[in-house]
Amino acid sequence: MTHPVSRIAWSGLAYGCIGLGTAGLVVPLLPTTPFLLVAAWAASKGSPRLARWLHRHPRLGPTLQAWREQRAVPRRAKRLALALLATSWLVLWMGRAAPLVLALTAALFLAVATFLMTRPDAATGSPDSIRPANPIE
């Protein structure tokens, strides 16, 4: 059995990420999906009950299932992430950030965008509507 302190730490991380992800719903430029993925991962280590709740949640569950089974991301989430990456970089540029900061941020954002765009699309909606990783069209 897992040590109680470890379970508390994993659960604390999970709940903290759920809180940050929830804040990301209303705070501009704060992402939701990465915090949700970390919350699901941490909950599986610290609180099986919380992990079950996340995976069975009507809004969160399908996205988590798509990621777990196919490493897929909903198209809407991809578009939003790309828009937020571009907006964040433009804010830095308009704020006259140092050229090194702009270059490093651009490289990081391009790497994140590339990773994101190479993930298969996940259908939004019910878990039954998630498309296979390599659909035959």
XYZ file of C-alpha atoms in Angstrom:
137
model
C 0.000 0.000 0.000
C 1.125 3.545 -0.710
C 2.493 5.590 2.169
C -0.173 8.004 3.524
C 2.061 11.051 3.033
C 2.577 10.122 -0.623
C -1.157 9.710 -1.131
C -1.786 13.119 0.435
C 0.873 14.722 -1.774
C -0.492 13.129 -4.975
C -4.043 14.052 -4.004
C -2.967 17.604 -3.187
C -1.300 17.909 -6.587
C -4.447 16.545 -8.271
C -6.784 18.931 -6.456
C -4.402 21.852 -7.047
C -4.337 21.117 -10.775
C -8.120 20.817 -10.857
C -8.273 24.238 -9.222
C -5.813 25.746 -11.703
C -7.636 24.119 -14.612
C -10.928 25.506 -13.339
C -9.372 28.957 -13.047
C -8.189 28.524 -16.642
C -11.805 28.467 -17.738
C -12.160 32.135 -16.839
C -8.613 33.542 -16.652
C -7.204 34.483 -20.054
C -3.963 32.753 -21.065
C -4.192 30.136 -18.277
C -4.549 26.698 -19.896
C -7.040 24.105 -18.702
C -6.143 20.874 -20.515
C -2.553 20.425 -19.250
C -3.716 20.903 -15.666
C -6.517 18.415 -16.244
C -4.084 15.808 -17.587
C -1.729 16.278 -14.635
C -4.699 16.087 -12.244
C -5.818 12.770 -13.736
C -2.274 11.389 -13.552
C -1.746 12.506 -9.946
C -5.217 11.352 -8.866
C -4.478 7.842 -10.150
C -1.540 7.729 -7.719
C -3.167 9.387 -4.725
C -6.937 9.051 -4.897
C -8.576 6.320 -6.962
C -11.960 7.834 -6.088
C -10.966 11.215 -7.547
C -9.487 9.515 -10.622
C -12.770 7.657 -11.194
C -14.717 10.898 -10.780
C -12.529 12.692 -13.334
C -12.779 9.880 -15.879
C -16.545 9.563 -15.425
C -17.221 13.314 -15.501
C -19.528 14.148 -18.435
C -17.382 17.081 -19.663
C -13.893 16.048 -18.596
C -14.105 12.291 -19.053
C -14.219 12.121 -22.869
C -11.112 14.313 -23.211
C -9.225 12.228 -20.649
C -10.328 9.005 -22.308
C -9.199 10.250 -25.721
C -5.793 11.181 -24.310
C -5.375 7.944 -22.340
C -6.418 5.617 -25.144
C -5.195 7.411 -28.275
C -3.109 10.395 -27.177
C -5.737 12.435 -29.028
C -6.744 16.053 -28.404
C -10.064 17.635 -29.442
C -9.720 19.936 -32.441
C -11.330 22.814 -30.529
C -8.706 22.502 -27.768
C -5.941 22.515 -30.375
C -7.276 25.690 -31.973
C -7.631 27.400 -28.627
C -4.119 26.368 -27.553
C -2.606 27.676 -30.798
C -4.480 30.958 -30.455
C -3.301 31.359 -26.865
C 0.306 30.551 -27.784
C 0.239 33.155 -30.557
C -1.458 35.725 -28.318
C 1.047 35.139 -25.532
C 3.979 35.613 -27.900
C 2.419 38.766 -29.366
C 1.952 40.196 -25.865
C 5.659 39.618 -25.214
C 6.574 41.205 -28.550
C 4.315 44.231 -28.047
C 5.699 44.570 -24.524
C 9.158 44.862 -26.078
C 10.600 41.774 -24.436
C 14.296 41.184 -24.990
C 15.165 39.533 -28.322
C 16.569 36.485 -26.509
C 13.305 36.068 -24.591
C 11.326 36.372 -27.828
C 13.527 33.825 -29.587
C 13.461 31.297 -26.744
C 9.723 31.715 -26.262
C 9.095 31.339 -29.978
C 11.152 28.130 -30.050
C 9.303 26.719 -27.048
C 5.884 27.705 -28.410
C 6.699 26.228 -31.826
C 7.746 22.965 -30.178
C 4.505 22.857 -28.168
C 2.436 23.713 -31.253
C 4.190 21.037 -33.305
C 3.590 18.412 -30.639
C -0.038 19.438 -30.321
C -0.719 19.432 -34.050
C 0.820 15.983 -34.481
C -1.692 14.478 -32.023
C -4.745 12.882 -33.611
C -8.061 14.703 -33.384
C -10.474 13.503 -30.734
C -14.164 13.940 -31.268
C -15.936 15.999 -28.637
C -19.052 14.651 -27.029
C -19.727 11.167 -25.752
C -16.922 8.653 -25.266
C -18.482 6.522 -28.017
C -17.888 9.308 -30.537
C -14.102 9.353 -30.136
C -12.509 8.591 -33.472
C -9.775 5.954 -33.855
C -6.174 7.216 -33.884
C -5.749 6.277 -37.583
C -9.182 6.604 -39.160
C -9.761 5.104 -42.561
C -11.463 7.732 -44.633
